[in-house]
mmCIF file of C-alpha atoms in Angstrom:
data_model
loop_
_atom_site.group_PDB
_atom_site.id
_atom_site.type_symbol
_atom_site.label_atom_id
_atom_site.label_comp_id
_atom_site.label_asym_id
_atom_site.label_seq_id
_atom_site.Cartn_x
_atom_site.Cartn_y
_atom_site.Cartn_z
ATOM 1 C CA MET A 1 125.520 82.428 41.226
ATOM 2 C CA ASN A 2 124.479 84.159 44.464
ATOM 3 C CA CYS A 3 125.638 82.660 47.734
ATOM 4 C CA THR A 4 125.841 83.368 51.467
ATOM 5 C CA GLU A 5 127.800 82.220 54.484
ATOM 6 C CA ASN A 6 125.689 83.748 57.281
ATOM 7 C CA ILE A 7 122.275 82.801 58.626
ATOM 8 C CA LEU A 8 120.472 84.729 61.413
ATOM 9 C CA ILE A 9 118.128 83.026 63.858
ATOM 10 C CA LYS A 10 116.486 84.389 67.011
ATOM 11 C CA GLY A 11 117.366 82.462 70.169
ATOM 12 C CA LEU A 12 117.299 83.920 73.685
ATOM 13 C CA LYS A 13 118.453 82.022 76.801
ATOM 14 C CA VAL A 14 118.740 78.844 74.767
ATOM 15 C CA GLU A 15 121.739 76.543 75.179
ATOM 16 C CA GLN A 16 122.966 75.451 71.745
ATOM 17 C CA ASN A 17 124.306 71.901 71.788
ATOM 18 C CA LYS A 18 125.138 71.235 68.152
ATOM 19 C CA LYS A 19 124.267 72.269 64.624
ATOM 20 C CA SER A 20 124.540 70.824 61.155
ATOM 21 C CA ILE A 21 123.831 72.191 57.687
ATOM 22 C CA GLN A 22 122.904 70.202 54.611
ATOM 23 C CA ASN A 23 121.606 71.296 51.215
ATOM 24 C CA THR A 24 118.020 70.068 51.451
ATOM 25 C CA HIS A 25 115.538 72.193 53.400
ATOM 26 C CA LEU A 26 115.652 74.489 56.427
ATOM 27 C CA SER A 27 114.411 73.196 59.762
ATOM 28 C CA PRO A 28 115.679 73.811 63.338
ATOM 29 C CA LEU A 29 114.856 70.971 65.712
ATOM 30 C CA ALA A 30 114.178 71.374 69.419
ATOM 31 C CA ASN A 31 114.091 68.624 72.011
ATOM 32 C CA GLU A 32 113.946 70.280 75.448
ATOM 33 C CA PRO A 33 112.343 70.986 77.848
ATOM 34 C CA VAL A 34 109.773 68.314 78.644
ATOM 35 C CA ASN A 35 111.585 66.308 75.957
ATOM 36 C CA GLN A 36 109.839 68.303 73.225
ATOM 37 C CA LYS A 37 110.787 68.420 69.552
ATOM 38 C CA THR A 38 109.856 71.258 67.257
ATOM 39 C CA THR A 39 110.521 71.626 63.534
ATOM 40 C CA GLN A 40 110.211 75.011 61.821
ATOM 41 C CA LYS A 41 110.412 75.065 58.041
ATOM 42 C CA ASN A 42 111.526 77.892 55.785
ATOM 43 C CA VAL A 43 114.246 79.362 57.981
ATOM 44 C CA LYS A 44 117.525 81.281 57.312
ATOM 45 C CA SER A 45 121.117 81.015 59.014
ATOM 46 C CA ASN A 46 124.587 83.363 61.178
ATOM 47 C CA PRO A 47 128.670 83.457 63.469
ATOM 48 C CA VAL A 48 129.663 81.088 66.346
ATOM 49 C CA LYS A 49 133.284 80.069 66.776
ATOM 50 C CA LYS A 50 133.230 76.350 67.113
ATOM 51 C CA LYS A 51 134.983 73.333 65.610
ATOM 52 C CA ALA A 52 133.583 71.612 62.548
ATOM 53 C CA ASN A 53 130.695 69.241 62.963
ATOM 54 C CA LYS A 54 131.951 65.739 62.217
ATOM 55 C CA LYS A 55 128.664 64.742 60.603
ATOM 56 C CA THR A 56 128.837 67.402 57.881
ATOM 57 C CA ASP A 57 131.256 68.554 55.217
ATOM 58 C CA GLU A 58 131.182 72.156 56.419
ATOM 59 C CA ALA A 59 132.652 73.670 59.556
ATOM 60 C CA VAL A 60 130.173 75.483 61.772
ATOM 61 C CA SER A 61 131.110 78.285 64.149
ATOM 62 C CA GLU A 62 129.089 80.129 66.738
ATOM 63 C CA ASP A 63 129.373 83.352 68.679
ATOM 64 C CA ILE A 64 126.211 84.279 70.584
ATOM 65 C CA PRO A 65 126.337 87.709 72.268
ATOM 66 C CA LYS A 66 125.074 87.439 75.835
ATOM 67 C CA GLN A 67 122.668 90.363 75.522
ATOM 68 C CA GLU A 68 121.657 89.978 71.884
ATOM 69 C CA PRO A 69 119.002 87.335 71.106
ATOM 70 C CA ILE A 70 120.626 86.419 67.797
ATOM 71 C CA LEU A 71 122.184 83.079 66.927
ATOM 72 C CA THR A 72 124.666 83.428 64.070
ATOM 73 C CA ILE A 73 125.733 80.318 62.180
ATOM 74 C CA THR A 74 128.697 80.712 59.822
ATOM 75 C CA CYS A 75 130.179 78.094 57.500
ATOM 76 C CA ASP A 76 133.763 77.996 56.260
ATOM 77 C CA GLN A 77 132.397 77.823 52.727
ATOM 78 C CA ASN A 78 129.647 79.926 51.196
ATOM 79 C CA LEU A 79 126.274 78.245 50.883
ATOM 80 C CA VAL A 80 124.898 78.218 47.363
ATOM 81 C CA VAL A 81 121.432 79.732 47.119
ATOM 82 C CA GLY A 82 118.843 76.975 47.214
ATOM 83 C CA LYS A 83 117.258 74.631 49.712
ATOM 84 C CA ALA A 84 119.204 73.696 52.821
ATOM 85 C CA THR A 85 118.617 72.020 56.163
ATOM 86 C CA ILE A 86 119.637 73.533 59.487
ATOM 87 C CA THR A 87 119.475 71.152 62.435
ATOM 88 C CA ILE A 88 119.986 72.612 65.913
ATOM 89 C CA SER A 89 119.937 70.511 69.058
ATOM 90 C CA PHE A 90 119.448 72.617 72.173
ATOM 91 C CA LYS A 91 118.060 72.922 75.677
ATOM 92 C CA ALA A 92 115.748 75.624 77.034
ATOM 93 C CA GLN A 93 114.660 76.283 80.594
ATOM 94 C CA VAL A 94 111.139 76.193 81.980
ATOM 95 C CA ASN A 95 110.342 79.612 83.440
ATOM 96 C CA GLN A 96 109.580 79.277 87.157
ATOM 97 C CA LEU A 97 109.107 83.005 87.821
ATOM 98 C CA GLU A 98 106.677 84.426 85.286
ATOM 99 C CA PRO A 99 104.219 83.153 82.645
ATOM 100 C CA LYS A 100 106.415 83.750 79.602
ATOM 101 C CA GLY A 101 107.983 81.300 77.179
ATOM 102 C CA ILE A 102 107.560 77.791 78.568
ATOM 103 C CA PHE A 103 106.502 78.202 82.184
ATOM 104 C CA HIS A 104 105.494 76.172 85.216
ATOM 105 C CA CYS A 105 102.827 76.835 87.800
ATOM 106 C CA ARG A 106 101.292 74.863 90.621
ATOM 107 C CA HIS A 107 97.550 74.776 91.230
ATOM 108 C CA ALA A 108 95.501 72.647 93.642
ATOM 109 C CA ASN A 109 98.511 70.402 94.382
ATOM 110 C CA SER A 110 99.057 69.734 90.671
ATOM 111 C CA ASP A 111 101.801 70.889 88.315
ATOM 112 C CA TYR A 112 101.079 72.617 85.016
ATOM 113 C CA ILE A 113 103.457 73.375 82.141
ATOM 114 C CA THR A 114 102.121 75.935 79.668
ATOM 115 C CA THR A 115 103.458 78.257 76.971
ATOM 116 C CA HIS A 116 103.070 81.918 76.137
ATOM 117 C CA PHE A 117 105.091 83.029 73.085
ATOM 118 C CA GLU A 118 103.456 86.367 72.179
ATOM 119 C CA ALA A 119 105.030 88.708 71.299
ATOM 120 C CA THR A 120 108.653 87.522 71.166
ATOM 121 C CA TYR A 121 108.972 84.677 73.675
ATOM 122 C CA ALA A 122 109.102 81.822 71.157
ATOM 123 C CA ARG A 123 112.858 82.464 70.942
ATOM 124 C CA THR A 124 113.196 81.579 74.637
ATOM 125 C CA ALA A 125 111.965 78.077 73.816
ATOM 126 C CA PHE A 126 113.682 77.356 70.492
ATOM 127 C CA PRO A 127 115.737 79.226 67.861
ATOM 128 C CA CYS A 128 113.393 80.678 65.248
ATOM 129 C CA PHE A 129 112.538 83.694 63.123
ATOM 130 C CA ASP A 130 110.580 85.238 65.962
ATOM 131 C CA GLU A 131 108.728 88.039 64.173
ATOM 132 C CA PHE A 132 105.044 88.081 63.348
ATOM 133 C CA TRP A 133 105.623 88.557 59.605
ATOM 134 C CA HIS A 134 107.463 85.211 59.374
ATOM 135 C CA ARG A 135 105.384 82.060 58.967
ATOM 136 C CA ALA A 136 106.364 78.412 59.168
ATOM 137 C CA THR A 137 104.954 74.960 59.839
ATOM 138 C CA PHE A 138 105.794 73.244 63.130
ATOM 139 C CA SER A 139 105.888 69.584 64.138
ATOM 140 C CA LEU A 140 105.787 69.024 67.894
ATOM 141 C CA SER A 141 106.348 65.972 70.049
ATOM 142 C CA ILE A 142 106.200 65.923 73.846
ATOM 143 C CA GLN A 143 107.577 62.920 75.661
ATOM 144 C CA ASN A 144 107.267 61.150 78.996
ATOM 145 C CA ILE A 145 104.616 63.133 80.817
ATOM 146 C CA PRO A 146 102.529 61.527 83.597
ATOM 147 C CA ALA A 147 99.833 59.370 82.018
ATOM 148 C CA THR A 148 97.189 60.931 84.277
ATOM 149 C CA MET A 149 97.777 64.367 82.733
ATOM 150 C CA LYS A 150 96.442 65.752 79.472
ATOM 151 C CA CYS A 151 98.553 67.424 76.811
ATOM 152 C CA ILE A 152 96.975 69.909 74.394
ATOM 153 C CA SER A 153 98.610 71.661 71.443
ATOM 154 C CA ASN A 154 97.614 73.494 68.247
ATOM 155 C CA THR A 155 96.810 70.368 66.284
ATOM 156 C CA ALA A 156 95.318 66.945 66.898
ATOM 157 C CA VAL A 157 97.386 64.106 68.329
ATOM 158 C CA HIS A 158 98.915 62.076 65.499
ATOM 159 C CA SER A 159 100.055 59.262 67.776
ATOM 160 C CA SER A 160 100.680 58.538 71.446
ATOM 161 C CA ARG A 161 102.444 55.821 73.407
ATOM 162 C CA THR A 162 102.174 54.976 77.113
ATOM 163 C CA SER A 163 104.777 53.006 79.049
ATOM 164 C CA ASN A 164 105.403 52.801 82.797
ATOM 165 C CA ASN A 165 102.667 55.370 83.487
ATOM 166 C CA ARG A 166 104.329 57.920 81.188
ATOM 167 C CA THR A 167 102.859 59.047 77.862
ATOM 168 C CA SER A 168 104.562 60.512 74.799
ATOM 169 C CA TYR A 169 102.661 62.476 72.145
ATOM 170 C CA VAL A 170 103.312 63.326 68.511
ATOM 171 C CA PHE A 171 101.075 66.070 67.110
ATOM 172 C CA GLU A 172 100.010 66.716 63.537
ATOM 173 C CA LYS A 173 101.986 69.343 61.643
ATOM 174 C CA THR A 174 100.595 72.854 62.080
ATOM 175 C CA PRO A 175 99.453 75.068 59.227
ATOM 176 C CA ASN A 176 101.762 77.822 58.043
ATOM 177 C CA MET A 177 101.704 80.305 60.954
ATOM 178 C CA SER A 178 103.723 82.795 63.000
ATOM 179 C CA PRO A 179 106.000 81.321 65.721
ATOM 180 C CA TYR A 180 104.206 83.137 68.560
ATOM 181 C CA LEU A 181 101.088 81.033 67.867
ATOM 182 C CA LEU A 182 102.759 77.700 68.666
ATOM 183 C CA ALA A 183 101.550 76.407 72.035
ATOM 184 C CA PHE A 184 101.054 73.490 74.366
ATOM 185 C CA SER A 185 99.768 72.916 77.882
ATOM 186 C CA ILE A 186 100.253 69.924 80.173
ATOM 187 C CA GLY A 187 98.254 69.413 83.349
ATOM 188 C CA ALA A 188 95.434 67.860 85.331
ATOM 189 C CA TYR A 189 92.589 68.925 83.067
ATOM 190 C CA ASP A 190 89.021 67.732 82.737
ATOM 191 C CA VAL A 191 87.293 68.302 79.406
ATOM 192 C CA VAL A 192 83.814 68.907 78.015
ATOM 193 C CA CYS A 193 83.151 68.316 74.308
ATOM 194 C CA GLU A 194 80.281 69.347 72.059
ATOM 195 C CA ASP A 195 79.635 69.690 68.345
ATOM 196 C CA VAL A 196 79.059 73.283 67.268
ATOM 197 C CA VAL A 197 77.151 74.004 64.058
ATOM 198 C CA GLY A 198 78.989 76.442 61.799
ATOM 199 C CA ALA A 199 77.624 78.977 59.334
ATOM 200 C CA ASN A 200 77.488 76.385 56.535
ATOM 201 C CA GLY A 201 75.786 73.748 58.681
ATOM 202 C CA ASP A 202 78.906 71.637 59.268
ATOM 203 C CA ASN A 203 79.803 70.480 62.775
ATOM 204 C CA THR A 204 83.008 71.457 64.557
ATOM 205 C CA GLN A 205 83.931 69.614 67.751
ATOM 206 C CA VAL A 206 84.767 72.129 70.457
ATOM 207 C CA ASN A 207 86.752 70.950 73.490
ATOM 208 C CA ILE A 208 86.964 72.988 76.694
ATOM 209 C CA TYR A 209 89.748 71.921 79.064
ATOM 210 C CA TYR A 210 89.710 73.170 82.644
ATOM 211 C CA PRO A 211 91.552 72.331 85.908
ATOM 212 C CA SER A 212 90.137 69.205 87.515
ATOM 213 C CA ASP A 213 89.385 70.979 90.794
ATOM 214 C CA GLN A 214 86.934 73.351 89.093
ATOM 215 C CA ILE A 215 83.203 72.611 88.800
ATOM 216 C CA GLY A 216 83.040 73.380 85.090
ATOM 217 C CA LYS A 217 80.805 76.464 85.195
ATOM 218 C CA VAL A 218 83.423 78.541 83.378
ATOM 219 C CA ALA A 219 83.727 75.809 80.732
ATOM 220 C CA GLU A 220 79.963 75.926 80.231
ATOM 221 C CA THR A 221 80.159 79.682 79.625
ATOM 222 C CA VAL A 222 82.974 79.259 77.100
ATOM 223 C CA MET A 223 81.014 76.564 75.256
ATOM 224 C CA SER A 224 77.824 78.624 75.194
ATOM 225 C CA VAL A 225 79.597 81.682 73.774
ATOM 226 C CA THR A 226 81.528 79.623 71.209
ATOM 227 C CA LYS A 227 78.311 78.048 69.906
ATOM 228 C CA GLN A 228 77.095 81.521 69.021
ATOM 229 C CA ALA A 229 80.357 83.234 68.066
ATOM 230 C CA LEU A 230 81.796 80.612 65.683
ATOM 231 C CA PRO A 231 78.981 80.763 63.076
ATOM 232 C CA LEU A 232 78.794 84.565 63.398
ATOM 233 C CA LEU A 233 82.507 84.919 62.627
ATOM 234 C CA GLU A 234 82.402 82.387 59.778
ATOM 235 C CA GLU A 235 79.510 84.223 58.161
ATOM 236 C CA TYR A 236 81.048 87.670 58.657
ATOM 237 C CA PHE A 237 84.365 86.780 57.020
ATOM 238 C CA ASN A 238 82.845 84.221 54.620
ATOM 239 C CA VAL A 239 85.550 81.745 55.630
ATOM 240 C CA THR A 240 84.839 78.428 57.348
ATOM 241 C CA ASN A 241 87.199 77.697 60.218
ATOM 242 C CA GLU A 242 89.349 74.682 59.345
ATOM 243 C CA MET A 243 91.334 74.470 62.598
ATOM 244 C CA LYS A 244 90.277 72.474 65.607
ATOM 245 C CA VAL A 245 88.732 74.630 68.322
ATOM 246 C CA ASP A 246 90.062 73.902 71.802
ATOM 247 C CA PHE A 247 89.950 76.229 74.779
ATOM 248 C CA VAL A 248 92.313 75.604 77.681
ATOM 249 C CA ILE A 249 91.395 77.391 80.912
ATOM 250 C CA THR A 250 94.766 77.604 82.625
ATOM 251 C CA PRO A 251 95.541 78.395 86.274
ATOM 252 C CA LYS A 252 98.145 80.986 85.236
ATOM 253 C CA LEU A 253 98.527 83.036 82.067
ATOM 254 C CA PHE A 254 100.143 86.202 80.742
ATOM 255 C CA GLY A 255 97.079 88.416 80.290
ATOM 256 C CA GLY A 256 93.480 87.243 80.116
ATOM 257 C CA GLY A 257 93.738 85.143 76.971
ATOM 258 C CA MET A 258 95.935 84.012 74.090
ATOM 259 C CA GLU A 259 94.730 83.115 70.596
ATOM 260 C CA ASN A 260 97.060 80.162 69.928
ATOM 261 C CA TRP A 261 95.772 78.719 66.672
ATOM 262 C CA GLY A 262 93.714 75.634 67.452
ATOM 263 C CA CYS A 263 94.090 75.875 71.249
ATOM 264 C CA ILE A 264 93.049 79.182 72.791
ATOM 265 C CA PHE A 265 94.300 79.741 76.334
ATOM 266 C CA LEU A 266 92.114 81.593 78.835
ATOM 267 C CA ALA A 267 93.140 82.595 82.342
ATOM 268 C CA LEU A 268 91.069 80.973 85.070
ATOM 269 C CA PRO A 269 88.731 83.782 86.200
ATOM 270 C CA SER A 270 89.165 84.916 89.787
ATOM 271 C CA GLN A 271 86.336 84.198 92.186
ATOM 272 C CA ASP A 272 85.036 87.061 94.327
ATOM 273 C CA LYS A 273 81.793 86.311 96.153
ATOM 274 C CA LYS A 274 81.531 89.965 97.206
ATOM 275 C CA GLU A 275 81.005 91.121 93.621
ATOM 276 C CA LYS A 276 77.309 91.466 92.871
ATOM 277 C CA GLY A 277 74.921 93.378 90.653
ATOM 278 C CA ASN A 278 76.322 95.647 87.955
ATOM 279 C CA LYS A 279 79.936 95.000 88.925
ATOM 280 C CA GLN A 280 79.565 91.236 88.520
ATOM 281 C CA GLN A 281 77.568 91.682 85.301
ATOM 282 C CA LYS A 282 80.306 93.863 83.836
ATOM 283 C CA LYS A 283 82.888 91.227 84.729
ATOM 284 C CA ASP A 284 80.773 88.480 83.151
ATOM 285 C CA ASP A 285 80.258 90.549 79.982
ATOM 286 C CA SER A 286 84.003 91.188 79.740
ATOM 287 C CA PHE A 287 84.662 87.440 79.877
ATOM 288 C CA VAL A 288 82.193 86.880 77.034
ATOM 289 C CA GLU A 289 83.971 89.561 74.994
ATOM 290 C CA LEU A 290 87.335 87.944 75.764
ATOM 291 C CA ILE A 291 86.159 84.611 74.335
ATOM 292 C CA ILE A 292 84.943 86.338 71.153
ATOM 293 C CA HIS A 293 88.175 88.364 70.959
ATOM 294 C CA GLU A 294 90.459 85.321 71.059
ATOM 295 C CA LEU A 295 88.329 83.228 68.701
ATOM 296 C CA ALA A 296 88.139 86.094 66.181
ATOM 297 C CA HIS A 297 91.943 86.034 65.926
ATOM 298 C CA PHE A 298 91.637 82.698 64.095
ATOM 299 C CA TRP A 299 90.739 84.792 61.025
ATOM 300 C CA PHE A 300 93.036 87.811 61.457
ATOM 301 C CA GLY A 301 96.400 87.509 63.154
ATOM 302 C CA ASN A 302 96.370 83.747 62.584
ATOM 303 C CA LEU A 303 94.978 83.056 59.096
ATOM 304 C CA VAL A 304 95.995 86.528 57.900
ATOM 305 C CA ALA A 305 99.164 87.662 59.664
ATOM 306 C CA MET A 306 99.364 91.390 60.357
ATOM 307 C CA PRO A 307 100.976 93.932 62.722
ATOM 308 C CA PHE A 308 99.830 93.683 66.324
ATOM 309 C CA HIS A 309 97.955 96.978 66.391
ATOM 310 C CA LEU A 310 95.829 95.933 63.415
ATOM 311 C CA LYS A 311 94.946 92.484 64.728
ATOM 312 C CA GLU A 312 94.197 93.796 68.217
ATOM 313 C CA GLY A 313 92.092 96.637 66.843
ATOM 314 C CA LEU A 314 90.067 94.200 64.739
ATOM 315 C CA ALA A 315 89.679 91.822 67.688
ATOM 316 C CA GLN A 316 88.283 94.605 69.858
ATOM 317 C CA TYR A 317 85.924 95.605 67.058
ATOM 318 C CA CYS A 318 84.658 92.011 66.791
ATOM 319 C CA GLU A 319 84.318 91.519 70.536
ATOM 320 C CA LYS A 320 82.073 94.596 70.705
ATOM 321 C CA LYS A 321 80.145 93.908 67.509
ATOM 322 C CA PHE A 322 79.383 90.260 68.219
ATOM 323 C CA GLY A 323 79.236 90.837 71.961
ATOM 324 C CA ASP A 324 76.245 93.078 71.240
ATOM 325 C CA VAL A 325 74.530 90.145 69.505
ATOM 326 C CA ILE A 326 75.378 87.458 72.049
ATOM 327 C CA LEU A 327 74.697 89.613 75.116
ATOM 328 C CA GLY A 328 71.559 91.150 73.624
ATOM 329 C CA ARG A 329 72.861 94.712 73.838
ATOM 330 C CA ALA A 330 71.775 97.614 71.697
ATOM 331 C CA PRO A 331 73.996 97.654 68.565
ATOM 332 C CA THR A 332 76.028 100.677 69.580
ATOM 333 C CA SER A 333 79.030 99.150 71.344
ATOM 334 C CA SER A 334 81.148 98.877 68.193
ATOM 335 C CA ASN A 335 80.468 102.434 67.066
ATOM 336 C CA THR A 336 82.699 105.429 67.723
ATOM 337 C CA HIS A 337 82.134 107.036 71.095
ATOM 338 C CA SER A 338 83.958 109.450 73.375
ATOM 339 C CA SER A 339 86.339 106.960 74.968
ATOM 340 C CA PHE A 340 87.725 106.039 71.523
ATOM 341 C CA ALA A 341 87.728 109.483 69.979
ATOM 342 C CA LEU A 342 91.158 109.350 68.322
ATOM 343 C CA SER A 343 91.172 110.096 64.604
ATOM 344 C CA LYS A 344 92.767 107.684 62.146
ATOM 345 C CA GLN A 345 95.783 109.992 61.843
ATOM 346 C CA SER A 346 96.162 110.212 65.625
ATOM 347 C CA ALA A 347 95.820 106.461 66.003
ATOM 348 C CA LEU A 348 98.437 105.795 63.330
ATOM 349 C CA ALA A 349 100.780 108.274 65.024
ATOM 350 C CA VAL A 350 100.752 106.153 68.193
ATOM 351 C CA PHE A 351 102.347 103.298 66.248
ATOM 352 C CA ASP A 352 104.554 105.401 63.988
ATOM 353 C CA LYS A 353 107.769 104.605 65.864
ATOM 354 C CA ASN A 354 106.824 101.076 66.817
ATOM 355 C CA THR A 355 107.663 99.242 63.636
ATOM 356 C CA LYS A 356 109.586 96.442 65.354
ATOM 357 C CA GLN A 357 107.640 93.735 67.099
ATOM 358 C CA GLU A 358 109.906 93.929 70.154
ATOM 359 C CA ASP A 359 109.323 97.688 70.495
ATOM 360 C CA PHE A 360 105.609 97.418 69.925
ATOM 361 C CA ALA A 361 105.192 94.630 72.484
ATOM 362 C CA GLN A 362 106.870 96.760 75.154
ATOM 363 C CA VAL A 363 104.582 99.758 74.675
ATOM 364 C CA PHE A 364 101.344 97.858 74.110
ATOM 365 C CA ASN A 365 99.309 99.303 76.967
ATOM 366 C CA GLY A 366 95.900 100.862 77.570
ATOM 367 C CA LEU A 367 96.624 103.845 75.312
ATOM 368 C CA THR A 368 97.879 101.792 72.386
ATOM 369 C CA TYR A 369 95.024 99.317 72.819
ATOM 370 C CA SER A 370 92.517 102.169 72.604
ATOM 371 C CA ALA A 371 94.370 103.590 69.609
ATOM 372 C CA SER A 372 94.163 100.179 67.904
ATOM 373 C CA LEU A 373 90.387 100.179 68.205
ATOM 374 C CA SER A 374 90.200 103.848 67.224
ATOM 375 C CA LEU A 375 92.036 103.095 63.991
ATOM 376 C CA ILE A 376 89.506 100.406 63.037
ATOM 377 C CA LEU A 377 86.508 102.489 64.123
ATOM 378 C CA SER A 378 87.696 105.473 62.107
ATOM 379 C CA ILE A 379 87.959 103.308 58.980
ATOM 380 C CA VAL A 380 84.520 101.774 59.601
ATOM 381 C CA SER A 381 83.105 105.277 60.047
ATOM 382 C CA GLU A 382 84.606 106.348 56.706
ATOM 383 C CA VAL A 383 83.516 103.394 54.577
ATOM 384 C CA GLY A 384 80.410 102.147 56.414
ATOM 385 C CA GLU A 385 79.909 98.834 58.238
ATOM 386 C CA GLU A 386 78.544 96.877 55.272
ATOM 387 C CA ASN A 387 81.342 98.038 52.982
ATOM 388 C CA PHE A 388 83.902 97.292 55.708
ATOM 389 C CA GLN A 389 82.628 93.717 55.956
ATOM 390 C CA GLN A 390 83.055 93.255 52.202
ATOM 391 C CA LYS A 391 86.618 94.550 52.474
ATOM 392 C CA MET A 392 87.314 92.075 55.286
ATOM 393 C CA ARG A 393 86.072 89.266 53.048
ATOM 394 C CA LYS A 394 88.339 90.502 50.277
ATOM 395 C CA MET A 395 91.217 90.530 52.769
ATOM 396 C CA MET A 396 90.563 86.858 53.503
ATOM 397 C CA ASP A 397 90.558 86.019 49.797
ATOM 398 C CA SER A 398 93.804 87.875 49.099
ATOM 399 C CA TYR A 399 95.919 87.365 52.232
ATOM 400 C CA SER A 400 95.062 84.003 53.801
ATOM 401 C CA TYR A 401 98.291 82.336 55.008
ATOM 402 C CA LYS A 402 100.150 85.528 54.084
ATOM 403 C CA TYR A 403 101.389 88.665 55.828
ATOM 404 C CA MET A 404 99.457 91.914 55.398
ATOM 405 C CA ASN A 405 101.249 95.101 56.420
ATOM 406 C CA GLU A 406 99.664 98.359 57.538
ATOM 407 C CA GLN A 407 99.860 99.953 54.087
ATOM 408 C CA ASP A 408 98.165 96.923 52.515
ATOM 409 C CA PHE A 409 95.389 97.142 55.098
ATOM 410 C CA VAL A 410 94.746 100.874 54.737
ATOM 411 C CA GLU A 411 94.776 100.647 50.927
ATOM 412 C CA LEU A 412 92.324 97.738 51.004
ATOM 413 C CA CYS A 413 89.953 99.517 53.376
ATOM 414 C CA THR A 414 89.937 103.007 51.838
#
């Protein structure tokens, strides 16, 4: 019978308090910061030199290299292949310097705690298999936040309890998804809610959260675009969105937006009264495209996991294609033009050495972004837009809740 004694888990800047292993199912548990608890199912295990855990039959050791984001758990006895449970109690810090991992910012005399886990910052919050090709379900609870603040995560609130002006939340379990998509935000938010009619006629409640000091104009724009984009995307991919659709307009964010499944984060747009005419119109159009871009990820990247350059290329294609419809532009924005003139071979070459998520995240810049779109445009040019849409629908049928690599994608589309 096959067996193992080592399990590898990603965990960077996380203080490990204790671990235990039992032969049931795999699930690391987190309970800091903000008194949060996270469960990730379907995990593996690796070495730490530590005395045996009194609550288990097996000794657990640990040895975490300072520079290597790998937690190794080793047992004195080999683990028989089968189901097991890994329980890890730990603490993680809230980032006060930059919007990565779990981070804090202050806006209009209010405190906000928000997350950004793409591409590999989930490991700074809790030990996990922090690569985009791994998927798991997550159960999150956040405890003892000020009762006047709102707390938003990927899924609906399962239960909440308020005592002494502090509220604790337990959220529904997430669908099977990549760790970088887990998210929450806590802060002084106002909210607007409307029902949006999907492609099949069903209603989806859309919630737009925004800082309480704002007048809500940005939220109105997000709602207006979502009303149009959601049915367009559902019809294009022939898949009805089953996740809740929340947008959280945050005071601080890494980049302009993040497609957390069920709760998209958007950076609060800067206000510049001097911008007028074409310059302001271009900025407004870009914000519309950003909303489409992040919502489109619900289908690819989220529902169908794939390498970053594929999901970002598809998102840019969708933001242009459906941006043309929503903004009333001539239908040319998604076609090949001089600024995206890379061939498919040239575009693939940009990513040839970036097979690891960590490497790819570091070099994802303007050039690689353009190459991502060029790759998609070159395929669309080869097969035709109508045929490409049919292939995207086939992708949804074959790879929903699964990982699709680059070879799978190219073979499907050509």
